[in-house]
mmCIF file of C-alpha atoms and ligand atoms in Angstrom:
data_model
loop_
_atom_site.group_PDB
_atom_site.id
_atom_site.type_symbol
_atom_site.label_atom_id
_atom_site.label_comp_id
_atom_site.label_asym_id
_atom_site.label_seq_id
_atom_site.Cartn_x
_atom_site.Cartn_y
_atom_site.Cartn_z
ATOM 1 C CA MET A 92 74.186 62.520 99.003
ATOM 2 C CA LYS A 93 75.497 65.501 97.010
ATOM 3 C CA GLU A 94 72.165 67.319 97.112
ATOM 4 C CA ILE A 95 71.556 66.396 100.778
ATOM 5 C CA ILE A 96 74.935 67.869 101.800
ATOM 6 C CA LYS A 97 74.405 71.029 99.777
ATOM 7 C CA ALA A 98 70.889 71.507 101.152
ATOM 8 C CA GLU A 99 72.135 71.100 104.739
ATOM 9 C CA ILE A 100 74.917 73.671 104.238
ATOM 10 C CA PHE A 101 72.493 76.137 102.627
ATOM 11 C CA ARG A 102 69.978 75.620 105.424
ATOM 12 C CA TYR A 103 72.585 76.128 108.160
ATOM 13 C CA VAL A 104 73.953 79.319 106.595
ATOM 14 C CA ARG A 105 70.417 80.675 106.108
ATOM 15 C CA GLU A 106 69.006 79.744 109.515
ATOM 16 C CA ASN A 107 71.817 79.627 112.063
ATOM 17 C CA GLU A 108 71.544 82.547 114.480
ATOM 18 C CA ASN A 109 75.318 82.975 114.613
ATOM 19 C CA ASN A 110 75.262 84.082 111.003
ATOM 20 C CA TYR A 111 73.717 87.376 112.043
ATOM 21 C CA SER A 112 75.075 90.514 113.646
ATOM 22 C CA ASN A 113 72.577 92.330 115.847
ATOM 23 C CA LYS A 114 75.017 95.212 115.995
ATOM 24 C CA PHE A 115 74.775 95.970 112.286
ATOM 25 C CA GLN A 116 71.529 94.114 111.588
ATOM 26 C CA ALA A 117 72.873 91.949 108.810
ATOM 27 C CA PRO A 118 74.128 88.430 108.178
ATOM 28 C CA TYR A 119 77.872 87.855 108.014
ATOM 29 C CA PHE A 120 77.571 85.638 104.957
ATOM 30 C CA ASP A 121 75.243 85.301 101.971
ATOM 31 C CA GLU A 122 74.216 82.063 100.267
ATOM 32 C CA PRO A 123 77.300 79.862 99.802
ATOM 33 C CA LEU A 124 78.780 78.023 96.835
ATOM 34 C CA VAL A 125 79.515 74.360 97.499
ATOM 35 C CA GLN A 126 81.564 72.061 95.250
ATOM 36 C CA PHE A 127 83.442 68.799 95.558
ATOM 37 C CA ALA A 128 86.953 67.552 94.724
ATOM 38 C CA SER A 129 88.086 63.956 94.566
ATOM 39 C CA ALA A 130 90.248 63.091 97.580
ATOM 40 C CA THR A 131 92.638 61.392 95.163
ATOM 41 C CA ASP A 132 92.910 64.362 92.767
ATOM 42 C CA GLU A 133 96.590 64.551 91.834
ATOM 43 C CA LEU A 134 96.585 68.279 92.609
ATOM 44 C CA PHE A 135 96.668 67.450 96.328
ATOM 45 C CA SER A 136 100.063 65.755 96.000
ATOM 46 C CA GLN A 137 101.289 68.517 93.667
ATOM 47 C CA TYR A 138 100.478 71.037 96.425
ATOM 48 C CA LYS A 139 103.415 69.583 98.354
ATOM 49 C CA GLU A 140 105.566 71.146 95.625
ATOM 50 C CA PHE A 141 103.584 74.346 95.000
ATOM 51 C CA ILE A 142 102.967 75.169 98.661
ATOM 52 C CA ALA A 143 105.280 73.180 100.946
ATOM 53 C CA PRO A 144 106.087 69.504 101.668
ATOM 54 C CA GLU A 145 104.130 69.779 104.944
ATOM 55 C CA HIS A 146 100.873 70.584 103.113
ATOM 56 C CA LEU A 147 98.488 67.719 103.944
ATOM 57 C CA THR A 148 96.814 65.472 101.381
ATOM 58 C CA PRO A 149 93.240 64.283 102.143
ATOM 59 C CA GLN A 150 94.651 60.783 102.776
ATOM 60 C CA GLU A 151 97.119 62.189 105.330
ATOM 61 C CA VAL A 152 94.228 64.001 107.024
ATOM 62 C CA PHE A 153 92.437 60.659 107.478
ATOM 63 C CA ASP A 154 95.631 58.802 108.458
ATOM 64 C CA ILE A 155 96.144 61.323 111.252
ATOM 65 C CA ALA A 156 92.492 61.403 112.357
ATOM 66 C CA TYR A 157 91.919 57.636 112.220
ATOM 67 C CA GLU A 158 95.382 56.335 113.141
ATOM 68 C CA ALA A 159 95.880 52.647 112.336
ATOM 69 C CA GLU A 160 92.402 52.231 110.848
ATOM 70 C CA ALA A 161 93.543 52.503 107.189
ATOM 71 C CA ILE A 162 90.442 54.332 105.938
ATOM 72 C CA SER A 163 90.432 56.164 102.617
ATOM 73 C CA PRO A 164 88.614 59.451 102.207
ATOM 74 C CA LYS A 165 86.716 59.853 98.952
ATOM 75 C CA THR A 166 85.795 63.526 98.680
ATOM 76 C CA VAL A 167 86.782 67.009 99.818
ATOM 77 C CA ILE A 168 83.828 69.348 100.315
ATOM 78 C CA SER A 169 84.758 72.978 99.631
ATOM 79 C CA ILE A 170 82.522 75.852 100.728
ATOM 80 C CA VAL A 171 82.667 79.504 99.615
ATOM 81 C CA LEU A 172 80.957 81.945 101.985
ATOM 82 C CA PRO A 173 80.393 85.329 100.295
ATOM 83 C CA VAL A 174 80.747 88.295 102.656
ATOM 84 C CA SER A 175 77.344 89.970 102.896
ATOM 85 C CA GLU A 176 76.522 93.172 100.985
ATOM 86 C CA ILE A 177 76.330 95.405 104.087
ATOM 87 C CA ILE A 178 79.774 94.357 105.283
ATOM 88 C CA ARG A 179 81.307 94.728 101.832
ATOM 89 C CA GLN A 180 79.673 98.125 101.425
ATOM 90 C CA SER A 181 81.140 99.340 104.724
ATOM 91 C CA ASN A 182 84.641 98.335 103.614
ATOM 92 C CA ARG A 183 84.257 99.851 100.135
ATOM 93 C CA ILE A 184 84.522 103.377 101.516
ATOM 94 C CA GLN A 185 87.550 102.614 103.709
ATOM 95 C CA LYS A 186 90.919 103.945 102.636
ATOM 96 C CA GLU A 187 93.277 103.009 105.463
ATOM 97 C CA TRP A 188 91.840 100.351 107.780
ATOM 98 C CA ALA A 189 89.082 97.739 107.718
ATOM 99 C CA SER A 190 85.602 98.995 108.641
ATOM 100 C CA ASP A 191 84.159 98.003 112.040
ATOM 101 C CA GLU A 192 81.857 95.532 110.270
ATOM 102 C CA TRP A 193 84.774 93.873 108.412
ATOM 103 C CA THR A 194 86.744 93.820 111.665
ATOM 104 C CA LEU A 195 83.990 92.092 113.651
ATOM 105 C CA LEU A 196 83.507 89.606 110.814
ATOM 106 C CA ARG A 197 86.999 88.278 111.685
ATOM 107 C CA THR A 198 85.971 87.383 115.239
ATOM 108 C CA PHE A 199 82.313 86.439 114.898
ATOM 109 C CA GLY A 200 82.066 85.327 111.257
ATOM 110 C CA ASP A 201 85.372 83.591 110.511
ATOM 111 C CA ASP A 202 86.221 82.186 113.878
ATOM 112 C CA PHE A 203 82.800 81.662 115.460
ATOM 113 C CA PHE A 204 80.242 81.028 112.722
ATOM 114 C CA ILE A 205 82.535 79.064 110.376
ATOM 115 C CA ASP A 206 83.801 76.884 113.245
ATOM 116 C CA GLY A 207 80.151 76.123 114.092
ATOM 117 C CA LEU A 208 79.349 75.288 110.459
ATOM 118 C CA ASN A 209 82.326 72.899 110.274
ATOM 119 C CA ASP A 210 81.340 71.176 113.533
ATOM 120 C CA HIS A 211 77.715 70.885 112.452
ATOM 121 C CA LEU A 212 78.512 69.397 109.043
ATOM 122 C CA SER A 213 81.074 66.946 110.472
ATOM 123 C CA ARG A 214 78.508 65.751 113.031
ATOM 124 C CA PHE A 215 75.764 65.568 110.387
ATOM 125 C CA LEU A 216 77.858 63.290 108.152
ATOM 126 C CA ASN A 217 79.396 61.243 110.957
ATOM 127 C CA ASN A 218 75.862 60.581 112.295
ATOM 128 C CA LYS A 219 74.891 59.271 108.858
ATOM 129 C CA GLY A 220 77.803 56.806 109.081
ATOM 130 C CA TYR A 221 80.318 58.677 106.922
ATOM 131 C CA LYS A 222 83.608 59.508 108.634
ATOM 132 C CA THR A 223 84.308 63.211 108.104
ATOM 133 C CA VAL A 224 87.197 65.373 109.305
ATOM 134 C CA ASN A 225 87.799 69.094 109.573
ATOM 135 C CA PRO A 226 91.569 69.353 108.861
ATOM 136 C CA ILE A 227 91.762 72.647 110.764
ATOM 137 C CA ASN A 228 90.817 70.800 113.954
ATOM 138 C CA LEU A 229 93.684 68.306 113.715
ATOM 139 C CA LYS A 230 96.470 68.772 116.263
ATOM 140 C CA VAL A 231 98.972 68.882 113.387
ATOM 141 C CA PHE A 232 97.227 71.825 111.684
ATOM 142 C CA LYS A 233 99.481 74.846 111.771
ATOM 143 C CA LYS A 234 99.851 78.379 110.528
ATOM 144 C CA TYR A 235 103.527 79.197 110.161
ATOM 145 C CA ILE A 236 106.027 81.341 108.299
ATOM 146 C CA ASN A 237 108.522 80.223 105.658
ATOM 147 C CA GLU A 238 110.837 82.225 103.383
ATOM 148 C CA LYS A 239 107.826 83.348 101.263
ATOM 149 C CA GLY A 240 105.736 84.539 104.208
ATOM 150 C CA PRO A 241 102.877 83.183 106.331
ATOM 151 C CA LEU A 242 101.069 80.012 105.217
ATOM 152 C CA SER A 243 99.264 76.957 106.581
ATOM 153 C CA ASN A 244 99.431 73.211 106.004
ATOM 154 C CA TRP A 245 95.786 73.108 104.761
ATOM 155 C CA SER A 246 95.211 75.940 102.282
ATOM 156 C CA GLN A 247 91.489 76.526 101.761
ATOM 157 C CA ARG A 248 92.080 78.418 98.518
ATOM 158 C CA HIS A 249 94.018 75.543 96.979
ATOM 159 C CA VAL A 250 91.282 73.129 98.065
ATOM 160 C CA ALA A 251 88.670 75.420 96.459
ATOM 161 C CA PHE A 252 90.735 75.541 93.254
ATOM 162 C CA ALA A 253 90.786 71.733 93.168
ATOM 163 C CA ALA A 254 86.983 71.745 93.551
ATOM 164 C CA GLY A 255 86.632 74.088 90.554
ATOM 165 C CA LEU A 256 85.340 77.019 92.592
ATOM 166 C CA GLY A 257 87.565 79.701 91.075
ATOM 167 C CA THR A 258 91.149 80.857 90.623
ATOM 168 C CA PHE A 259 93.857 82.933 92.268
ATOM 169 C CA SER A 260 94.605 86.573 91.414
ATOM 170 C CA ILE A 261 97.580 88.940 91.249
ATOM 171 C CA ASN A 262 96.928 89.840 94.900
ATOM 172 C CA ASP A 263 96.773 86.110 95.844
ATOM 173 C CA GLY A 264 93.035 86.408 96.656
ATOM 174 C CA PHE A 265 90.767 83.671 95.297
ATOM 175 C CA ILE A 266 88.152 84.883 92.770
ATOM 176 C CA THR A 267 84.965 82.801 92.640
ATOM 177 C CA GLU A 268 81.737 83.272 90.676
ATOM 178 C CA LYS A 269 80.609 85.291 93.731
ATOM 179 C CA GLY A 270 83.778 87.357 93.683
ATOM 180 C CA ILE A 271 86.868 87.669 95.847
ATOM 181 C CA ALA A 272 85.211 89.031 99.049
ATOM 182 C CA VAL A 273 84.561 85.553 100.380
ATOM 183 C CA ARG A 274 85.695 83.215 103.146
ATOM 184 C CA LEU A 275 86.412 79.557 102.583
ATOM 185 C CA THR A 276 86.232 76.315 104.478
ATOM 186 C CA SER A 277 86.408 72.591 103.706
ATOM 187 C CA LEU A 278 85.969 69.070 105.096
ATOM 188 C CA VAL A 279 87.389 65.691 104.092
ATOM 189 C CA THR A 280 84.846 62.864 103.984
ATOM 190 C CA GLU A 281 84.244 59.198 103.216
ATOM 191 C CA VAL A 282 81.136 60.083 101.163
ATOM 192 C CA LEU A 283 81.730 59.312 97.493
ATOM 193 C CA ILE A 284 80.556 62.245 95.351
ATOM 194 C CA GLU A 285 81.330 62.877 91.724
ATOM 195 C CA PRO A 286 83.885 65.712 91.665
ATOM 196 C CA ASP A 287 83.041 69.047 90.040
ATOM 197 C CA LYS A 288 85.000 69.890 86.910
ATOM 198 C CA ARG A 289 87.490 72.759 86.894
ATOM 199 C CA LYS A 290 86.428 75.303 84.256
ATOM 200 C CA THR A 291 90.026 76.259 83.576
ATOM 201 C CA GLU A 292 93.439 74.638 83.919
ATOM 202 C CA SER A 293 95.037 78.060 84.492
ATOM 203 C CA HIS A 294 95.181 78.830 88.187
ATOM 204 C CA THR A 295 94.827 82.593 87.527
ATOM 205 C CA ALA A 296 92.146 82.777 84.791
ATOM 206 C CA ASN A 297 89.607 84.897 86.717
ATOM 207 C CA CYS A 298 91.919 87.893 87.358
ATOM 208 C CA LEU A 299 91.681 90.719 84.808
ATOM 209 C CA TYR A 300 95.320 91.721 85.273
ATOM 210 C CA LEU A 301 96.710 88.197 84.920
ATOM 211 C CA SER A 302 94.425 87.369 81.979
ATOM 212 C CA LYS A 303 94.242 90.631 80.038
ATOM 213 C CA GLY A 304 96.892 92.911 81.552
ATOM 214 C CA THR A 305 94.155 95.394 82.590
ATOM 215 C CA CYS A 306 92.540 96.541 85.862
ATOM 216 C CA LYS A 307 95.108 96.828 88.687
ATOM 217 C CA ALA A 308 92.285 98.264 90.835
ATOM 218 C CA CYS A 309 93.433 96.302 93.894
ATOM 219 C CA PHE A 310 96.965 97.772 93.585
ATOM 220 C CA LYS A 311 95.527 101.226 94.279
ATOM 221 C CA ARG A 312 93.299 100.024 97.095
ATOM 222 C CA CYS A 313 96.143 98.611 99.198
ATOM 223 C CA PRO A 314 97.028 101.173 101.906
ATOM 224 C CA VAL A 315 100.539 99.771 102.362
ATOM 225 C CA GLY A 316 101.577 99.171 98.744
ATOM 226 C CA ALA A 317 101.696 95.386 99.143
ATOM 227 C CA ILE A 318 100.332 94.678 95.627
ATOM 228 C CA THR A 319 102.429 95.349 92.507
ATOM 229 C CA GLU A 320 102.974 93.789 89.062
ATOM 230 C CA LYS A 321 105.293 91.354 90.855
ATOM 231 C CA GLY A 322 102.459 90.088 93.056
ATOM 232 C CA HIS A 323 101.542 90.291 96.720
ATOM 233 C CA ASP A 324 103.981 91.032 99.545
ATOM 234 C CA LYS A 325 102.631 88.764 102.282
ATOM 235 C CA ILE A 326 104.896 90.075 105.018
ATOM 236 C CA VAL A 327 103.817 93.695 104.543
ATOM 237 C CA CYS A 328 100.176 92.585 104.215
ATOM 238 C CA ALA A 329 100.331 90.408 107.357
ATOM 239 C CA GLN A 330 101.607 93.328 109.412
ATOM 240 C CA ARG A 331 98.664 95.480 108.289
ATOM 241 C CA CYS A 332 96.047 92.751 108.739
ATOM 242 C CA TYR A 333 97.195 91.283 112.045
ATOM 243 C CA GLY A 334 99.848 93.593 113.557
ATOM 244 C CA GLU A 335 99.546 95.478 116.846
ATOM 245 C CA GLU A 336 97.373 98.317 115.563
ATOM 246 C CA SER A 337 94.979 95.874 113.906
ATOM 247 C CA GLN A 338 94.702 93.963 117.188
ATOM 248 C CA SER A 339 93.938 97.062 119.212
ATOM 249 C CA ARG A 340 91.322 98.143 116.661
ATOM 250 C CA ALA A 341 89.572 94.780 117.034
ATOM 251 C CA LYS A 342 89.734 94.980 120.825
ATOM 252 C CA ALA A 343 88.395 98.548 120.919
ATOM 253 C CA ILE A 344 85.101 97.502 119.301
ATOM 254 C CA GLY A 345 84.548 94.197 121.112
ATOM 255 C CA GLY A 346 86.357 91.830 118.745
ATOM 256 C CA ASN A 347 88.998 89.285 119.675
ATOM 257 C CA PRO A 348 92.394 91.012 119.539
ATOM 258 C CA LYS A 349 93.989 87.758 118.378
ATOM 259 C CA ALA A 350 91.661 87.693 115.359
ATOM 260 C CA GLY A 351 92.723 91.254 114.502
ATOM 261 C CA SER A 352 90.838 93.542 112.156
ATOM 262 C CA GLY A 353 91.954 91.971 108.877
ATOM 263 C CA CYS A 354 91.897 94.551 106.081
ATOM 264 C CA GLY A 355 90.380 93.362 102.805
ATOM 265 C CA LEU A 356 90.600 96.754 101.115
ATOM 266 C CA CYS A 357 91.888 94.808 98.082
ATOM 267 C CA GLN A 358 88.681 92.735 98.186
ATOM 268 C CA THR A 359 86.204 95.621 98.087
ATOM 269 C CA ASN A 360 85.516 98.477 95.654
ATOM 270 C CA ILE A 361 87.180 96.569 92.832
ATOM 271 C CA PRO A 362 85.749 94.848 89.717
ATOM 272 C CA CYS A 363 86.063 91.336 91.180
ATOM 273 C CA GLU A 364 84.472 92.158 94.578
ATOM 274 C CA PHE A 365 81.239 90.152 94.165
ATOM 275 C CA SER A 366 81.455 88.457 90.769
ATOM 276 C CA ASN A 367 83.946 86.911 88.396
ATOM 277 C CA PRO A 368 85.000 89.778 86.097
ATOM 278 C CA MET A 369 86.352 87.389 83.447
ATOM 279 C CA GLY A 370 83.042 85.546 83.458
ATOM 280 C CA MET A 371 81.307 88.847 82.715
ATOM 281 C CA ILE A 372 83.675 89.593 79.818
ATOM 282 C CA LYS A 373 83.093 86.135 78.371
ATOM 283 C CA SER A 374 79.307 86.481 78.514
ATOM 284 C CA LYS A 375 79.474 89.984 76.951
ATOM 285 C CA ASP A 376 81.596 88.603 74.097
ATOM 286 C CA GLY A 377 79.023 85.850 73.713
ATOM 287 C CA CYS A 378 81.797 83.272 73.672
ATOM 288 C CA ASN A 379 83.799 81.197 76.079
ATOM 289 C CA GLU A 380 87.500 81.951 75.720
ATOM 290 C CA GLU A 381 88.456 78.607 77.233
ATOM 291 C CA ALA A 382 86.610 76.842 74.433
ATOM 292 C CA ASN A 383 88.332 78.851 71.654
HETATM 293 C C1 LIG B 85 98.429 82.657 105.930
HETATM 294 C C2 LIG B 85 97.171 83.393 105.505
HETATM 295 C C3 LIG B 85 97.280 84.746 105.205
HETATM 296 C C4 LIG B 85 98.635 85.428 105.066
HETATM 297 C C5 LIG B 85 99.276 85.025 103.714
HETATM 298 C C6 LIG B 85 98.280 84.912 102.548
HETATM 299 C C7 LIG B 85 98.742 84.009 101.390
HETATM 300 N N1 LIG B 85 98.731 84.515 100.190
HETATM 301 O O1 LIG B 85 99.076 82.839 101.553
HETATM 302 C C8 LIG B 85 98.240 86.932 105.226
HETATM 303 C C9 LIG B 85 98.368 87.299 106.685
HETATM 304 C C10 LIG B 85 99.059 87.909 104.385
HETATM 305 C C11 LIG B 85 96.754 86.898 104.862
HETATM 306 C C12 LIG B 85 96.038 88.017 104.503
HETATM 307 C C13 LIG B 85 94.688 87.984 104.149
HETATM 308 N N2 LIG B 85 93.859 86.949 104.255
HETATM 309 CO CO1 LIG B 85 94.464 85.158 104.699
HETATM 310 N N3 LIG B 85 94.833 83.383 105.172
HETATM 311 C C14 LIG B 85 95.931 82.743 105.418
HETATM 312 C C15 LIG B 85 95.643 81.245 105.662
HETATM 313 C C16 LIG B 85 95.625 81.003 107.162
HETATM 314 C C17 LIG B 85 96.606 80.276 104.981
HETATM 315 C C18 LIG B 85 96.936 80.609 103.531
HETATM 316 C C19 LIG B 85 97.887 79.613 102.928
HETATM 317 O O2 LIG B 85 98.142 78.542 103.439
HETATM 318 N N4 LIG B 85 98.449 79.950 101.784
HETATM 319 C C20 LIG B 85 99.343 79.056 101.078
HETATM 320 C C21 LIG B 85 100.153 79.842 100.083
HETATM 321 C C22 LIG B 85 101.161 78.969 99.369
HETATM 322 O O3 LIG B 85 99.235 80.376 99.129
HETATM 323 P P1 LIG B 85 99.591 81.443 98.032
HETATM 324 O O4 LIG B 85 100.979 81.911 98.156
HETATM 325 O O5 LIG B 85 98.507 82.462 98.013
HETATM 326 O O6 LIG B 85 99.464 80.529 96.723
HETATM 327 C C23 LIG B 85 100.009 80.900 95.495
HETATM 328 C C24 LIG B 85 100.739 79.740 94.822
HETATM 329 O O7 LIG B 85 100.240 78.490 95.240
HETATM 330 C C25 LIG B 85 100.467 79.995 93.392
HETATM 331 N N5 LIG B 85 100.589 78.882 92.487
HETATM 332 C C26 LIG B 85 101.714 78.800 91.757
HETATM 333 N N6 LIG B 85 101.586 77.800 90.891
HETATM 334 C C27 LIG B 85 100.361 77.233 91.046
HETATM 335 C C28 LIG B 85 99.734 76.206 90.342
HETATM 336 C C29 LIG B 85 98.437 75.797 90.716
HETATM 337 C C30 LIG B 85 97.768 74.693 89.944
HETATM 338 C C31 LIG B 85 97.786 76.443 91.797
HETATM 339 C C32 LIG B 85 96.438 76.009 92.215
HETATM 340 C C33 LIG B 85 98.416 77.505 92.499
HETATM 341 C C34 LIG B 85 99.710 77.891 92.081
HETATM 342 O O8 LIG B 85 99.172 80.598 93.343
HETATM 343 C C35 LIG B 85 98.859 81.225 94.553
HETATM 344 C C36 LIG B 85 98.538 82.699 94.363
HETATM 345 O O9 LIG B 85 99.641 83.438 93.921
HETATM 346 C C37 LIG B 85 94.212 81.103 105.018
HETATM 347 C C38 LIG B 85 93.301 80.066 105.711
HETATM 348 C C39 LIG B 85 93.644 78.690 105.186
HETATM 349 N N7 LIG B 85 93.834 77.741 106.061
HETATM 350 O O10 LIG B 85 93.732 78.489 103.996
HETATM 351 C C40 LIG B 85 93.636 82.540 105.097
HETATM 352 C C41 LIG B 85 92.865 83.052 103.864
HETATM 353 C C42 LIG B 85 93.690 82.734 102.631
HETATM 354 N N8 LIG B 85 92.845 84.489 104.067
HETATM 355 C C43 LIG B 85 91.742 85.064 103.689
HETATM 356 C C44 LIG B 85 91.493 86.462 103.811
HETATM 357 C C45 LIG B 85 90.051 86.910 103.674
HETATM 358 C C46 LIG B 85 92.545 87.363 104.057
HETATM 359 C C47 LIG B 85 92.520 88.893 104.081
HETATM 360 C C48 LIG B 85 91.490 89.619 103.217
HETATM 361 C C49 LIG B 85 92.466 89.429 105.533
HETATM 362 C C50 LIG B 85 91.091 89.760 106.073
HETATM 363 N N9 LIG B 85 90.428 88.751 106.626
HETATM 364 O O11 LIG B 85 90.619 90.874 106.011
HETATM 365 C C51 LIG B 85 93.973 89.192 103.593
HETATM 366 C C52 LIG B 85 94.004 89.205 102.062
HETATM 367 C C53 LIG B 85 95.373 89.119 101.500
HETATM 368 C C54 LIG B 85 95.358 88.791 100.023
HETATM 369 N N10 LIG B 85 95.589 89.784 99.183
HETATM 370 O O12 LIG B 85 95.085 87.663 99.654
HETATM 371 C C55 LIG B 85 90.764 84.042 103.103
HETATM 372 C C56 LIG B 85 90.806 84.024 101.569
HETATM 373 C C57 LIG B 85 89.760 84.835 100.845
HETATM 374 C C58 LIG B 85 90.055 84.916 99.349
HETATM 375 N N11 LIG B 85 89.077 85.316 98.567
HETATM 376 O O13 LIG B 85 91.135 84.618 98.877
HETATM 377 C C59 LIG B 85 91.348 82.702 103.726
HETATM 378 C C60 LIG B 85 91.142 81.438 102.883
HETATM 379 C C61 LIG B 85 90.677 82.553 105.108
HETATM 380 C C62 LIG B 85 89.302 81.920 105.028
HETATM 381 N N12 LIG B 85 89.049 80.906 105.821
HETATM 382 O O14 LIG B 85 88.461 82.291 104.260
HETATM 383 N N13 LIG B 85 96.263 85.637 104.958
HETATM 384 S S1 LIG B 86 91.001 94.018 91.232
HETATM 385 FE FE1 LIG B 86 91.509 93.514 89.124
HETATM 386 S S2 LIG B 86 93.741 93.074 89.137
HETATM 387 FE FE2 LIG B 86 92.992 92.984 91.263
HETATM 388 S S3 LIG B 86 92.470 90.820 91.606
HETATM 389 FE FE3 LIG B 86 90.574 91.815 90.939
HETATM 390 S S4 LIG B 86 90.546 91.517 88.705
HETATM 391 FE FE4 LIG B 86 92.655 91.089 89.381
HETATM 392 S S1 LIG B 87 94.557 92.813 102.727
HETATM 393 FE FE1 LIG B 87 94.986 95.018 102.924
HETATM 394 S S2 LIG B 87 97.211 95.120 103.302
HETATM 395 FE FE2 LIG B 87 96.766 93.074 102.501
HETATM 396 S S3 LIG B 87 97.126 93.248 100.294
HETATM 397 FE FE3 LIG B 87 94.924 93.586 100.656
HETATM 398 S S4 LIG B 87 94.730 95.803 100.844
HETATM 399 FE FE4 LIG B 87 96.904 95.334 101.096
#
């Protein structure tokens, strides 16, 4: 089933007409990365400590979706969708606000195309007899604010970490083998698939600053000074990404004001934009630091 699921995701991303902007004649997303975590991986219960007690485990997702049926999920499918070259390029030259392309990606890529991909894959697996749930569609799914800033009760980046797809960075962004300029999604399913191995136990191994003390390129890219040695100020960042001005910018060019413009200046024109910079260092050295 592993290869069938991967092939279907690849096909959908390649062929679905909603993964294409006629306005800028380019796809929103390039070929994805797809990996799998065990639904019983202990990380999911640890996330209640690291993130918040409300953060859902895969079992809770199924308990909510299939009330009283006592079904156990087996696997969490995690998908990395790399932002396409043309969109990244347009944001690379920005200094203050997201480019129009990056802005429209929020409305038509994130909210429209990814929702369609999730629906398609859930239907595909349910039709094959495997119960599958998109946690974001549950009534209990929420985005909220606690003392540390905005968060959700199903964090795609933490799911992707569990599936071995990459690590976090000093700016909080998730760095995969296809870089940090990516979007993420995931589904919880009854299909039993051998989980992918995490390449590192450290949850920050792919960031040059957190691994080697170098780089800091994203610090300089942030137009509102939200990234420092201390980390990422989510409140300041949220205001820039989704505040009033961001909403009117999205509206002015035909995007959904509620989706805002985003920003992503810290995800473009930096060494980790479209590859894992620590992976490149390791292959240059001809050795794998994790193994030493
Ligand atoms: C709330 C939210 C925001 C908030 C807060 C972000 C945040 N850091 O949590 C704000 C509004 C600031 C924001 C901004 C942006 N966002 Co946002 N956001 C979300 C959302 C809805 C939830 C995130 C969440 O729940 N976080 C939970 C908290 C706890 O995570 P955290 O603080 O980063 O986690 C830290 C700790 O857990 C810590 N940690 C400590 N000990 C340990 C131990 C272990 C083992 C582990 C694993 C971790 C860990 O490591 C982490 C990093 O420091 C997700 C969608 C989703 N449902 O996941 C998108 C999402 C995270 N956003 C995304 C994007 C693209 C953006 C923007 C670029 C905006 C844009 N579209 O242009 C900016 C980038 C900001 C940045 N530098 O990362 C992408 C992520 C892409 C990526 N490569 O990381 C997501 C996944 C959306 C998507 N579907 O793709 N976002
Ligand atoms: S730009 Fe450099 S410091 Fe910033 S997240 Fe990427 S590797 Fe880390
Ligand atoms: S998304 Fe924009 S505002 Fe937020 S940290 Fe990155 S550069 Fe700064």
